[in-house]
Every structure is written in structure tokens, then in C-alpha cells.
Short mmCIF file of C-alpha atoms in Angstrom, two decimals:
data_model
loop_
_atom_site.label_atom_id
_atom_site.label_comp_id
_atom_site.label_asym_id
_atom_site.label_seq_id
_atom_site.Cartn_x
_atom_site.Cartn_y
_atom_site.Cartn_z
CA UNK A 1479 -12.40 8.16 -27.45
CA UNK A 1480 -9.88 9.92 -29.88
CA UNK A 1481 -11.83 12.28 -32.36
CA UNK A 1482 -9.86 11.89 -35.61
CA UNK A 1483 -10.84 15.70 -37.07
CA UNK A 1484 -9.54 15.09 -40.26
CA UNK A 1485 -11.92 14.89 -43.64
CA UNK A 1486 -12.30 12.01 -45.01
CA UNK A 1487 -15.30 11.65 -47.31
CA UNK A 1488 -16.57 8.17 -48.50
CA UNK A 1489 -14.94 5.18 -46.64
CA UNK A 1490 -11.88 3.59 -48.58
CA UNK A 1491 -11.99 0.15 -49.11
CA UNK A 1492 -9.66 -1.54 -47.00
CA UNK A 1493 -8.80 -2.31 -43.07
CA UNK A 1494 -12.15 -1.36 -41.18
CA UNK A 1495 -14.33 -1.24 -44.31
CA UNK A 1496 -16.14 -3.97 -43.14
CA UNK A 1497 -16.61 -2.02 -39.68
CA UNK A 1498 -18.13 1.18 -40.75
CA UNK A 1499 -20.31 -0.27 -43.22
CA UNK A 1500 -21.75 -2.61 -40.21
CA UNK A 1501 -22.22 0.36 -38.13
CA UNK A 1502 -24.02 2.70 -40.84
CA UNK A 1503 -25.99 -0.25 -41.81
CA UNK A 1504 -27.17 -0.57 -38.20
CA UNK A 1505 -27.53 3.34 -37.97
CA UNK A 1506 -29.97 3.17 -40.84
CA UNK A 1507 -31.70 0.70 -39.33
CA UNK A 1508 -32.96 1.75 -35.77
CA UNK A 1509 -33.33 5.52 -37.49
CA UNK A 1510 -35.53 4.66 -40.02
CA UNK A 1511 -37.52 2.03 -36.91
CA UNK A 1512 -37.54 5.04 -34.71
CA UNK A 1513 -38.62 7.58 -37.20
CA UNK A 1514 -41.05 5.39 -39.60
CA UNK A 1515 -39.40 5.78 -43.16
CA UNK A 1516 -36.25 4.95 -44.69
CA UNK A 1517 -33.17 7.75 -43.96
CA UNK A 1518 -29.87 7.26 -45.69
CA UNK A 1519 -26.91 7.78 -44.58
CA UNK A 1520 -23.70 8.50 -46.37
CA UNK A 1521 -19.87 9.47 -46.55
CA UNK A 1522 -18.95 7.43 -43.62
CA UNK A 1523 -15.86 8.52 -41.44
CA UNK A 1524 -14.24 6.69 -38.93
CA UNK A 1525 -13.49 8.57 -35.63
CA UNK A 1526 -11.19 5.93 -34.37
CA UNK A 1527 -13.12 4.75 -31.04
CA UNK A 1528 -10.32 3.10 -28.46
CA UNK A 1529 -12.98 0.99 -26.54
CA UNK A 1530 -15.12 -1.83 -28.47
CA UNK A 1531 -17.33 0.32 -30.48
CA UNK A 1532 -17.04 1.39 -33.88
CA UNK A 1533 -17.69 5.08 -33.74
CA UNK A 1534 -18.93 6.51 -36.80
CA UNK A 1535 -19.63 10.17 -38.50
CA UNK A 1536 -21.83 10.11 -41.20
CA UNK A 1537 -24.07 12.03 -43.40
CA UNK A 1538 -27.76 12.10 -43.56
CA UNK A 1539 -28.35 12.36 -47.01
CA UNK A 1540 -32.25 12.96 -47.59
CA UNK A 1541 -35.17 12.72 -44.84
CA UNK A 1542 -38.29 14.23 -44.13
CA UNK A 1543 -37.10 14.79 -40.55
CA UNK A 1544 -35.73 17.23 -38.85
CA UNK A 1545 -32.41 15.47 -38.41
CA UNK A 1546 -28.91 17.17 -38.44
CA UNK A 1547 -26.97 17.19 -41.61
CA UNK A 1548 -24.37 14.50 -39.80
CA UNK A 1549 -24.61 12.08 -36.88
CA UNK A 1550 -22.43 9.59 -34.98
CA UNK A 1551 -23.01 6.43 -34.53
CA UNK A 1552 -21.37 4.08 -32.10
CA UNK A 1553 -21.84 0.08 -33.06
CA UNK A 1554 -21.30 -2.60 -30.57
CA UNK A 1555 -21.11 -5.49 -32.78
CA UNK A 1556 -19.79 -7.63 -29.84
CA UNK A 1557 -21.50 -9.34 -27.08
CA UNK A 1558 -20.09 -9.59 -23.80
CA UNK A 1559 -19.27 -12.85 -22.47
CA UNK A 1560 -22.45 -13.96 -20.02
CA UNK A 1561 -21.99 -12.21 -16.91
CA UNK A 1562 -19.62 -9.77 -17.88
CA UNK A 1563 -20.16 -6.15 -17.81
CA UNK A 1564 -21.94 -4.61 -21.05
CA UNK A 1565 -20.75 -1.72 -22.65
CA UNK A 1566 -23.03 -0.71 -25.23
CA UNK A 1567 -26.09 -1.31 -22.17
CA UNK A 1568 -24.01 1.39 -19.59
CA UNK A 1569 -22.85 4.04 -22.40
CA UNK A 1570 -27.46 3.65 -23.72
CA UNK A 1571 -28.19 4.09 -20.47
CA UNK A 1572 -26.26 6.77 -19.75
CA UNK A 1573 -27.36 8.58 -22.74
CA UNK A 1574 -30.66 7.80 -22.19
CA UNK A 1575 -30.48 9.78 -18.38
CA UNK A 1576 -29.17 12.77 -20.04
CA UNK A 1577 -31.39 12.61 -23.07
CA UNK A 1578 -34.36 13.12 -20.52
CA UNK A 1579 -32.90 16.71 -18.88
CA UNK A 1580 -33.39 19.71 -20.68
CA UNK A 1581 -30.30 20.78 -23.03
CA UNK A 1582 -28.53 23.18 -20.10
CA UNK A 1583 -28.48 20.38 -18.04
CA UNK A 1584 -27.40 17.74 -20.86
CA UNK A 1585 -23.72 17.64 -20.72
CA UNK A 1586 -22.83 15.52 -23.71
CA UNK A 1587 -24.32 14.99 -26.85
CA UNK A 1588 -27.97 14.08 -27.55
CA UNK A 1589 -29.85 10.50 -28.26
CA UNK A 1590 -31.57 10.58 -31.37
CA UNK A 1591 -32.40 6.88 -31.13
CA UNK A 1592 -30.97 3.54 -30.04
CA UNK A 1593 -31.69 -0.46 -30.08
CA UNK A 1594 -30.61 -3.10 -27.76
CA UNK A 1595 -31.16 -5.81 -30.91
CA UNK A 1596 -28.47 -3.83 -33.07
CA UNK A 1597 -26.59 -3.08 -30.25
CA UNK A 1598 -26.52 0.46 -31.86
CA UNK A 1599 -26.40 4.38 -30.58
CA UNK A 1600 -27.02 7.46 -32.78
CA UNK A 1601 -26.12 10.64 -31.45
CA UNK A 1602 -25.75 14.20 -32.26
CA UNK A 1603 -22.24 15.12 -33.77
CA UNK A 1604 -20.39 18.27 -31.72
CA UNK A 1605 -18.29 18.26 -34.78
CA UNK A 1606 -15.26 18.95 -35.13
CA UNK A 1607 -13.78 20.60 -32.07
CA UNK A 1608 -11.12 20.38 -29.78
CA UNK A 1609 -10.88 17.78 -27.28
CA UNK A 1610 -9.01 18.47 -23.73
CA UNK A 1611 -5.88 16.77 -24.37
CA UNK A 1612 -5.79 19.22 -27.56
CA UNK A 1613 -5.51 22.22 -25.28
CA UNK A 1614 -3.53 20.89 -23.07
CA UNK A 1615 -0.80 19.77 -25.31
CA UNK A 1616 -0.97 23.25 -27.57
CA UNK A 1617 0.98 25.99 -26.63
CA UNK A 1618 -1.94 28.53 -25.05
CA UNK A 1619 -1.68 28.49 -21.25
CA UNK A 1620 -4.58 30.87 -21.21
CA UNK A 1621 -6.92 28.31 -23.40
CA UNK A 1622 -5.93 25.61 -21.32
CA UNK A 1623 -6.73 26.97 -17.98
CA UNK A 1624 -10.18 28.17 -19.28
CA UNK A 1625 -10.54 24.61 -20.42
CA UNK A 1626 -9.98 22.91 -17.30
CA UNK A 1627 -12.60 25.47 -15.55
CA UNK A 1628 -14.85 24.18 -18.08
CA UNK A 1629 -14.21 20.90 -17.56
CA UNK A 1630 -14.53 21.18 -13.87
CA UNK A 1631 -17.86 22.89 -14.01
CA UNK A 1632 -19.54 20.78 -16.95
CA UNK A 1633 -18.17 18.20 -14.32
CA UNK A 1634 -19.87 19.67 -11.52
CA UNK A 1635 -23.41 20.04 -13.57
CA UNK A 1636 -23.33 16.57 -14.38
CA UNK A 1637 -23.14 15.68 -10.81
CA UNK A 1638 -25.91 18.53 -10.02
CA UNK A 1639 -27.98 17.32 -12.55
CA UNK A 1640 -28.04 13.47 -11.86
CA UNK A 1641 -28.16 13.44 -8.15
CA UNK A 1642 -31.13 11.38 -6.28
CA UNK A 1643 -31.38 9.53 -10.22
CA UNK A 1644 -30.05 6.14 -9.08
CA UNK A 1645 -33.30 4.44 -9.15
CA UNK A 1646 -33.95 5.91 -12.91
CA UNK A 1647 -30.76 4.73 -13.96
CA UNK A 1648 -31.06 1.24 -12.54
CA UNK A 1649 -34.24 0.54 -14.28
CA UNK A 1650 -33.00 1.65 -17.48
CA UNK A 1651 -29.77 -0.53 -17.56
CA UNK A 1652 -32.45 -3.78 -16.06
CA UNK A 1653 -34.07 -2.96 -19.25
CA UNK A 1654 -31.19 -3.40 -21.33
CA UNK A 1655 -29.68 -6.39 -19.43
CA UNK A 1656 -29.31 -6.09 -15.58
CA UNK A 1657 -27.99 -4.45 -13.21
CA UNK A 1658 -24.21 -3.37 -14.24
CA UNK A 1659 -21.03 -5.01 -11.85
CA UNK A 1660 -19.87 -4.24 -8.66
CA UNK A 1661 -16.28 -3.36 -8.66
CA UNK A 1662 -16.22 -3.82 -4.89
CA UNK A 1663 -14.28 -6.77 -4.71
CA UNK A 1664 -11.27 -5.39 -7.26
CA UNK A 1665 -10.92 -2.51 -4.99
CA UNK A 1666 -11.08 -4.51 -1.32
CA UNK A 1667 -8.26 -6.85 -2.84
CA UNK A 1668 -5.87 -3.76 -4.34
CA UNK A 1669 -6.21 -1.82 -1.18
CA UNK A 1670 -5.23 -4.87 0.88
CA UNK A 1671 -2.47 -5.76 -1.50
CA UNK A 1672 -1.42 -2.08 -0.81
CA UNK A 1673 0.58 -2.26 2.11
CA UNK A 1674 2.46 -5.61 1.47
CA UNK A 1675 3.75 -4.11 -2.13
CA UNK A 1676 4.86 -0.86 -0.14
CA UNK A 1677 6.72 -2.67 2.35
CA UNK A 1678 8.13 -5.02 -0.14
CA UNK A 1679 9.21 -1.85 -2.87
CA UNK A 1680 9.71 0.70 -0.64
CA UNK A 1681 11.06 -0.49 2.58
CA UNK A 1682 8.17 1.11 4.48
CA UNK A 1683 5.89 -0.08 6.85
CA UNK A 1684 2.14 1.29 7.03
CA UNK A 1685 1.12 2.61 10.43
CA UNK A 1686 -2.29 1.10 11.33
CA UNK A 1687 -3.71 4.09 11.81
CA UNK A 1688 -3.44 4.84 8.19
CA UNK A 1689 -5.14 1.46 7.54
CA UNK A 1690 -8.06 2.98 9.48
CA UNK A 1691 -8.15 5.85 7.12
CA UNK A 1692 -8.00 3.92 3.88
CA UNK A 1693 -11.21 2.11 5.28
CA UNK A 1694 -13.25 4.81 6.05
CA UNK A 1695 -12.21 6.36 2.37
CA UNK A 1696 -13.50 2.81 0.64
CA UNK A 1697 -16.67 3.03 3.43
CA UNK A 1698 -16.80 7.34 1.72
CA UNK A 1699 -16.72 5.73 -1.70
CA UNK A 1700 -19.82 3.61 -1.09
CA UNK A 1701 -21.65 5.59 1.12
CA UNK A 1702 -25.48 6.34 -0.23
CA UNK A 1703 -24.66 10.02 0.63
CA UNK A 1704 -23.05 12.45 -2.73
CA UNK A 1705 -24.48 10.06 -5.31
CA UNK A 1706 -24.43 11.04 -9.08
CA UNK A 1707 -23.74 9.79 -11.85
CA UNK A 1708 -20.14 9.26 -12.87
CA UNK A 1709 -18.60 8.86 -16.71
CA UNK A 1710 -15.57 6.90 -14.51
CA UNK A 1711 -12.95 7.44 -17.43
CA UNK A 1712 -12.21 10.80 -17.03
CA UNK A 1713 -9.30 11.15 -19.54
CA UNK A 1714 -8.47 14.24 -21.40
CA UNK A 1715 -9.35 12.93 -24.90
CA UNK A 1716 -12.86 11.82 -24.13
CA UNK A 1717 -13.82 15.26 -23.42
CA UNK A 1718 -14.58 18.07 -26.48
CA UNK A 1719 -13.95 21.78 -25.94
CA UNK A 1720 -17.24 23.20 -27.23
CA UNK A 1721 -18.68 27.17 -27.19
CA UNK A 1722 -21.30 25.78 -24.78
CA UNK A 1723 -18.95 24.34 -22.53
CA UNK A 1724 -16.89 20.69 -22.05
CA UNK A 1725 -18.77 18.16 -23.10
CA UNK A 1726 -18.44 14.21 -21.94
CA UNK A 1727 -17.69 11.29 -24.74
CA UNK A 1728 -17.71 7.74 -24.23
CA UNK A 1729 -19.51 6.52 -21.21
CA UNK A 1730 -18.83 2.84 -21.65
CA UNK A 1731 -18.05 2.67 -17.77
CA UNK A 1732 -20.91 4.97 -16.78
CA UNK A 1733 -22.50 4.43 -13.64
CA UNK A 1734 -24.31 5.99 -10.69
CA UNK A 1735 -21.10 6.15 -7.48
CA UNK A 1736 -20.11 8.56 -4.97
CA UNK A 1737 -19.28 12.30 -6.79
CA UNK A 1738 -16.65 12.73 -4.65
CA UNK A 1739 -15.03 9.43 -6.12
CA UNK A 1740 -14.90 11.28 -9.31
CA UNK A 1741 -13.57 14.92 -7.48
CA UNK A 1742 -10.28 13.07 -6.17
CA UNK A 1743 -9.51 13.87 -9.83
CA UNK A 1744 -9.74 17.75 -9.60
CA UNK A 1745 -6.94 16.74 -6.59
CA UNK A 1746 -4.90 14.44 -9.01
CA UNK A 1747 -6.23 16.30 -12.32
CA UNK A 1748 -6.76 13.00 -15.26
CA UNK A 1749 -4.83 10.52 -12.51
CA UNK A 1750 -6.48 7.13 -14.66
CA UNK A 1751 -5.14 8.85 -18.14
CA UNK A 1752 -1.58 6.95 -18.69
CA UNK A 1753 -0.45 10.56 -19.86
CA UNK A 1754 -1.11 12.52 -16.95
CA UNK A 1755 0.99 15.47 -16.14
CA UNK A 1756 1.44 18.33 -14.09
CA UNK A 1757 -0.58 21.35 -13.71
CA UNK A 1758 1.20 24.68 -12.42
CA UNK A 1759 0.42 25.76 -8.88
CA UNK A 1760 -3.04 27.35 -8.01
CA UNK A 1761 -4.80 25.55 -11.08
CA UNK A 1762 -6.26 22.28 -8.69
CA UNK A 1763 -8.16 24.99 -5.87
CA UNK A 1764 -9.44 26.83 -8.96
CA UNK A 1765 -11.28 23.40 -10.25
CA UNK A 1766 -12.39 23.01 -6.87
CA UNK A 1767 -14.40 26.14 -6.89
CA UNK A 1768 -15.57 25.51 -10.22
CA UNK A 1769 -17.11 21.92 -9.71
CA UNK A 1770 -17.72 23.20 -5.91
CA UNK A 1771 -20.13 26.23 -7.17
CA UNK A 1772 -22.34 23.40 -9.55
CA UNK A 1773 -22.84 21.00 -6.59
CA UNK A 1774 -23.07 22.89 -3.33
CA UNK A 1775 -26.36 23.69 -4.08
CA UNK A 1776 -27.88 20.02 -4.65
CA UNK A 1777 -25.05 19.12 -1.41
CA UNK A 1778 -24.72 22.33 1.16
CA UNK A 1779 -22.22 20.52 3.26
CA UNK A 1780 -20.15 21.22 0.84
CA UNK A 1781 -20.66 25.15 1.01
CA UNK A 1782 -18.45 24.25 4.11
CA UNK A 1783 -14.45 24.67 3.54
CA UNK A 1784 -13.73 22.65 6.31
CA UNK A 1785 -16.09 19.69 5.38
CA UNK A 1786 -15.08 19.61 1.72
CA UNK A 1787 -11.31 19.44 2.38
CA UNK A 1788 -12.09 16.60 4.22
CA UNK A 1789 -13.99 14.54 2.09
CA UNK A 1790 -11.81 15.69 -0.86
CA UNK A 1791 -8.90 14.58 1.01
CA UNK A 1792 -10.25 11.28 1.95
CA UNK A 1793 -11.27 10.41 -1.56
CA UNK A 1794 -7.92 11.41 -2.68
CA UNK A 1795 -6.11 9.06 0.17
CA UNK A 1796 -8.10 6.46 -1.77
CA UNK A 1797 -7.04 7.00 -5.44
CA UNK A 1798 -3.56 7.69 -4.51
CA UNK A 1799 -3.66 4.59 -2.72
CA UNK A 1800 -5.34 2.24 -5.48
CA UNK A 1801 -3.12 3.93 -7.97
CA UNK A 1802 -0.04 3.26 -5.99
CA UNK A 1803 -1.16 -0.66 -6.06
CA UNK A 1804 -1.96 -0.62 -9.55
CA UNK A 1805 1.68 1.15 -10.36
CA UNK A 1806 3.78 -1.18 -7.65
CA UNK A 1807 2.03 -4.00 -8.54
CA UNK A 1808 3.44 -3.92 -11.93
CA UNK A 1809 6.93 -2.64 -10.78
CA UNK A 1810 9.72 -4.55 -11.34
CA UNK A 1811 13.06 -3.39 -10.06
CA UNK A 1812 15.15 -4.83 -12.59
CA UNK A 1813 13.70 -4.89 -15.71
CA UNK A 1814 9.76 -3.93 -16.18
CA UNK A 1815 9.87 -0.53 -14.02
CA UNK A 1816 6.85 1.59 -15.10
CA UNK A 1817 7.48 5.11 -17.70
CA UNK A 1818 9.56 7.41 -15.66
CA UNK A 1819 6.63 9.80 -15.73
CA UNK A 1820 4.31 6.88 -13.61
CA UNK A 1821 6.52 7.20 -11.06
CA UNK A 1822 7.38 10.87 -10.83
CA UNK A 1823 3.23 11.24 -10.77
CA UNK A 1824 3.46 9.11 -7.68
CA UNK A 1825 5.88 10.90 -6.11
CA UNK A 1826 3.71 14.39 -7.06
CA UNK A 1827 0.55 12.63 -5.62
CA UNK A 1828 1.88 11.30 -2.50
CA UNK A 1829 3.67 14.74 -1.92
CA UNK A 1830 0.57 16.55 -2.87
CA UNK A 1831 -1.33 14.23 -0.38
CA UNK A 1832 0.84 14.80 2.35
CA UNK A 1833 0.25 18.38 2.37
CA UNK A 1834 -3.38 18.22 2.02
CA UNK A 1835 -3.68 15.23 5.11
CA UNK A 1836 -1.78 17.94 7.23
CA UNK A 1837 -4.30 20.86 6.69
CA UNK A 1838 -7.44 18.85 7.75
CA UNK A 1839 -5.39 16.94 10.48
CA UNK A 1840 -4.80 13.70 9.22
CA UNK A 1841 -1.58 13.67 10.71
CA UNK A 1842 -0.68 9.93 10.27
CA UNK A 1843 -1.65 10.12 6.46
CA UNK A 1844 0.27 13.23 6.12
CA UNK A 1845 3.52 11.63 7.87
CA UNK A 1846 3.43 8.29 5.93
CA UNK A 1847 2.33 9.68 2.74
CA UNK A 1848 5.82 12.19 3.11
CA UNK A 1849 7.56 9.53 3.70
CA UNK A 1850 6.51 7.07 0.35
CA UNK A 1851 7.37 10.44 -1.73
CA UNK A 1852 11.12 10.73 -0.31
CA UNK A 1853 11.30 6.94 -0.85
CA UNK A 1854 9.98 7.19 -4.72
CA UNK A 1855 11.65 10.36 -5.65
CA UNK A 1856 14.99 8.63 -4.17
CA UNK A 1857 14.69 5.54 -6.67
CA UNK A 1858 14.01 8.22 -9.59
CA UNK A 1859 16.70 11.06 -8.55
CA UNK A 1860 16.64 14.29 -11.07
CA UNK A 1861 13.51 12.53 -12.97
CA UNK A 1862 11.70 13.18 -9.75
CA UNK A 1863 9.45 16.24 -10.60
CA UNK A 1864 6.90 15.49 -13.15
CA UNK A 1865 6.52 17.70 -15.97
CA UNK A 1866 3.96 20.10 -16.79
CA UNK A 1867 1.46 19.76 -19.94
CA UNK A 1868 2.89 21.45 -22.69
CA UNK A 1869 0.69 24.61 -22.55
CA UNK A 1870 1.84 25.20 -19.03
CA UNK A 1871 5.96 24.76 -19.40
#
């Protein structure tokens, strides 16, 4: 979600009137159902949500409550087509398990009431802060890094926090409309697309002995063991910088999957986000420890350097692999190639990948994954190297 910061007192009428009035209509609603009187809310302002919510600040103007002065709201006016995923069901559910830890373990803002009917969240407002993408694209190298530490370790609580909850979140989502979908079969038919498109683009065949590893990284991404729950977009801009730490936004996706899933992306830092860029050398190992220090304590295999590089490297075999589908897939030589900066992220990833396969002896990853980077970087020449975030060049 993008937090618009900007003031904007009462709503203008005009494109999205309609929108926020639904939405603080609804807001009224299941507040003044949960707390048993009318509250009021006022001066809405629209925080420009990029998913299918309408995401809402607004002021409580009188209650007998002990409510904030503002909240957010996040309406849902759509319902999924039947059997399709439901968005406003995974981000109340998700709210709902962190609503139930104490506030040191809570790493994103509060529920203060919800209803499946309005298809309706309220939640506390963080106000108006940074978000992650805001540090990294200012011109402080020093507030960036201690951002991404932040990040790293809020994302390492949330794993802490959430582990063995599975069950808890499963019969919360039933509650609001089954159990949420598999994405098993999107990922078994990428990763066998995988080596057909490399072949095909890149002239390169894939060793079967790489194959083998891809499996057992898919088999690592399912396994019952390192379960937690995961936001899944992990993007820059759904994440504010706050004096308690990063906080999470938008968990739309959320679900309960292997933590390690979401740790490829302290290898391959925001690797989903469209935008992603470099960060300077040393800054990956230092999110490592970060997240590392939150988890190893709920996990103690991972207290061990050796076993963590492992896993971390399978799990990163397997994004750079699904990525490299997703990217290829869409690749056309002559006219449709990717942004430049797609492909030089490739070329870092693969490159990156290579070197990490070697130190935990995955020497047939390590070999083939050098040899996709030479044949990327080749196609793209000087634009090669992908740049760093603005606070870091």
C-alpha cells in the first residue's frame, strides 16, 4: 500500500467520493456494533490503497470510548468470484493473529474491530511516517541501513512470534470463508517451464543435477518444518518506518508458509517489488543476523552457520529460479524485452547465487547459475550492473 502523507481534510467531491464515503459508512457501522453506541467519524482521507481495498484515514469525532483521535479503515466492497482467493478474509485474519499477542510482539498495527458482512477492517493509524521505499530513495545512507536492520528484525519477530500458530490461523480464515488457496500448482508449472525458457533465451542447457536441487528447494518450501506466518508481499512501500520499529501494511496475501520462503528476500532484498535495486556490499549478511537473532531462538538449527547458509541458499535457488520464469516468460527478443533494470537484477541474482551455491557446496548450482549471469549480462552489455537505491549511490 502507498501511504499518501499529505493533508487533506474533508473528502472533495469528485473521482473516489463515492469510495470513501462507502468505507467510512461501513467504519461507522461495525464500530458503533462492536462498541454499543453510535461513533462518528469524520474528515475522510484517502491513502491511496494499490490492492482492492479502499483504505481510509479518518477522524473520530466524539465517543465515549477510549478510541484514538484517527483510524484507518480498509473497505472491501468487492466479492471474490466463488472459489477465488479472498482478500479482505486473509488481511482479517491476519490481523486478527496479531491482535491476540501482546503489543512487543504485534508487528503491525492493531484491530479495533472488523465484520465479515461489511467486508470492513478498522485499525489503528501509525500516522504519518515514513515508509521503506521513503528511506531508501532519500539521500541518508545511514537512515537507510538502520531501516533495513529494522525491517529485517521486525521481520524476524513476526516469524518468532507466529511459529507453531498454523492451526489458529486456519480456523480463523474457516470462519471467515475457508481455507485460503494453494499456490502449489502455479509454482510446479513455472519451475518446470524454467528450463525450456532458459534453453530457448539463453542458449543453455540445465544440468539434471540442478533439477534435483530445484526439487528439494520446492520440497524446503513446503516442508511442515520453519512455519510462520508470512505477509508474502514484501515490497518496500508496504512497510512504515516507525520509533518502535518497521511495521507490516497490507496483508492481503497473508498466510502461514515456510519462513525461510520469506528470508530468500534478505538474499535478494524486495526481489517481488518491480523497483528493486541494489544494496552496497555487506548490507544482505547484516539482515541475516538481524532476522537470524529473532528466530534462532524459536528454530536453534539455525544458531548453526553452516545449516542456515544452506537452507538460505536453497530458498534462494528457488526464488531466483521462479523469478527467472516469471521475467523470461515475458521476454521477447524483439520487441517486449522487460525494463533494463529486470534484467540487470537477474544477472545480480544469478551472480549473487553462484557465489553463495559455491560456499555451501552446491557446485552444480554454482556452475550453471555463473553461467545464466555471463549469458544475461552479455544480451545487456554496460547496462549489466544494477544500480544502487538512491541513498546508497
Amino acid at each position: 500500500m502507498t501511504v499518501d502523507t499529505s493533508s487533506a481534510g474533508d473528502a472533495e467531491v469528485g473521482a473516489g467520493a463515492e469510495h470513501l464515503a462507502a468505507a467510512v459508512a461501513a467504519g461507522e457501522s461495525v464500530l458503533s456494533r462492536r462498541f454499543g453506541s453510535p461513533i462518528t467519524l469524520v474528515s475522510p482521507e484517502d491513502l491511496a490503497g494499490s490492492g482492492p481495498a479502499t483504505v481510509v484515514r479518518a477522524r473520530v469525532v466524539s465517543s465515549s470510548f477510549a478510541l484514538p483521535r484517527t483510524l484507518v479503515i480498509k473497505h472491501y466492497p468487492d466479492v471474490p468470484e466463488p472459489g477465488a482467493a479472498d482478500p479482505f478474509a486473509q488481511e482479517a485474519v491476519s490481523y486478527q493473529l496479531f491482535t491476540a499477542l501482546s503489543a512487543d510482539e504485534r508487528m503491525c498495527p492493531e484491530l479495533l474491530a472488523h465484520d465479515g458482512r461489511d467486508r470492513v477492517l478498522v485499525l489503528e493509524d501509525l500516522g504519518r511516517t515514513a515508509t521503506l521505499e521513503d528511506k531508501l530513495y532519500a539521500r541518508d545512507s545511514r537512515a537507510a541501513e538502520r531501516a533495513l536492520l529494522s525491517w529485517a528484525r521486525s521481520l524476524g519477530r513476526l516469524h518468532a512470534s507466529t511459529a507453531g500458530r498454523e492451526a489458529d490461523f486456519n480456523a480463523l480464515l474457516r470462519r471467515l470463508g475457508g481455507p485460503g488457496k494453494s499456490d502449489h500448482g502455479v509454482v510446479d508449472e513455472l519451475c518446470a517451464r524454467v528450463p525450456g525458457l532458459i534453453q530457448e533465451r539463453l542458449g543453455i542447457p540445465v544440468p539434471d543435477a540442478v533439477r534435483e536441487e530445484v526439487a528439494h528447494a520446492v520440497e524446503q518450501s513446503r516442508s511442515s518444518a520453519f512455519r510462520a506466518f508470512s505477509p508474502v508481499e514484501l515490497s518496500p512501500d508496504n512497510n512504515l518506518v516507525t520509533g518502535e520499529g518497521v511495521r507490516f501494511l497490507d496483508f492481503e496475501y497473508g498466510r502461514v508458509r515456510s519462513a525461510l520462503v520469506d528470508a530468500a528476500n534478505l538474499r535478494l532484498p524486495f526481489a517481488s517489488w518491480p523497483d528493486a535495486l541494489a544494496l552496497p556490499a555487506g548490507m544482505s549478511e547484516a539482515m541475516i543476523a538481524a532476522w537470524r537473532a529473532e528466530v534462532a531462538g524459536v528454530w536453534p538449527a539455525f544458531a548453526d552457520d553452516e545449516a542456515l547458509a544452506g537452507h538460505l541458499t536453497t530458498s534462494e535457488l528457488l526464488r531466483v529460479w521462479l523469478i527467472t520464469g516469471e521475467e523470461l516468460g515475458a521476454l521477447d527478443l524483439s520487441h517486449h524485452a522487460p525494463p533494463v533494470s529486470r534484467e540487470s537484477a537477474l544477472v545480480t541474482w544469478w551472480r549473487d547465487l553462484a557465489k553463495h551455491a559455491g560456499y555451501v557446496r552446491m557446485t552444480a548450482v554454482s556452475e550453471f547459475s555463473s553461467k545464466v549471469a555471463a549469458a544475461l549480462a552479455a544480451r545487456l552489455g554496460p547496462h549489466a550492473d544494477l544500480a544502487f537505491y538512491p541513498a546508497f549511490r
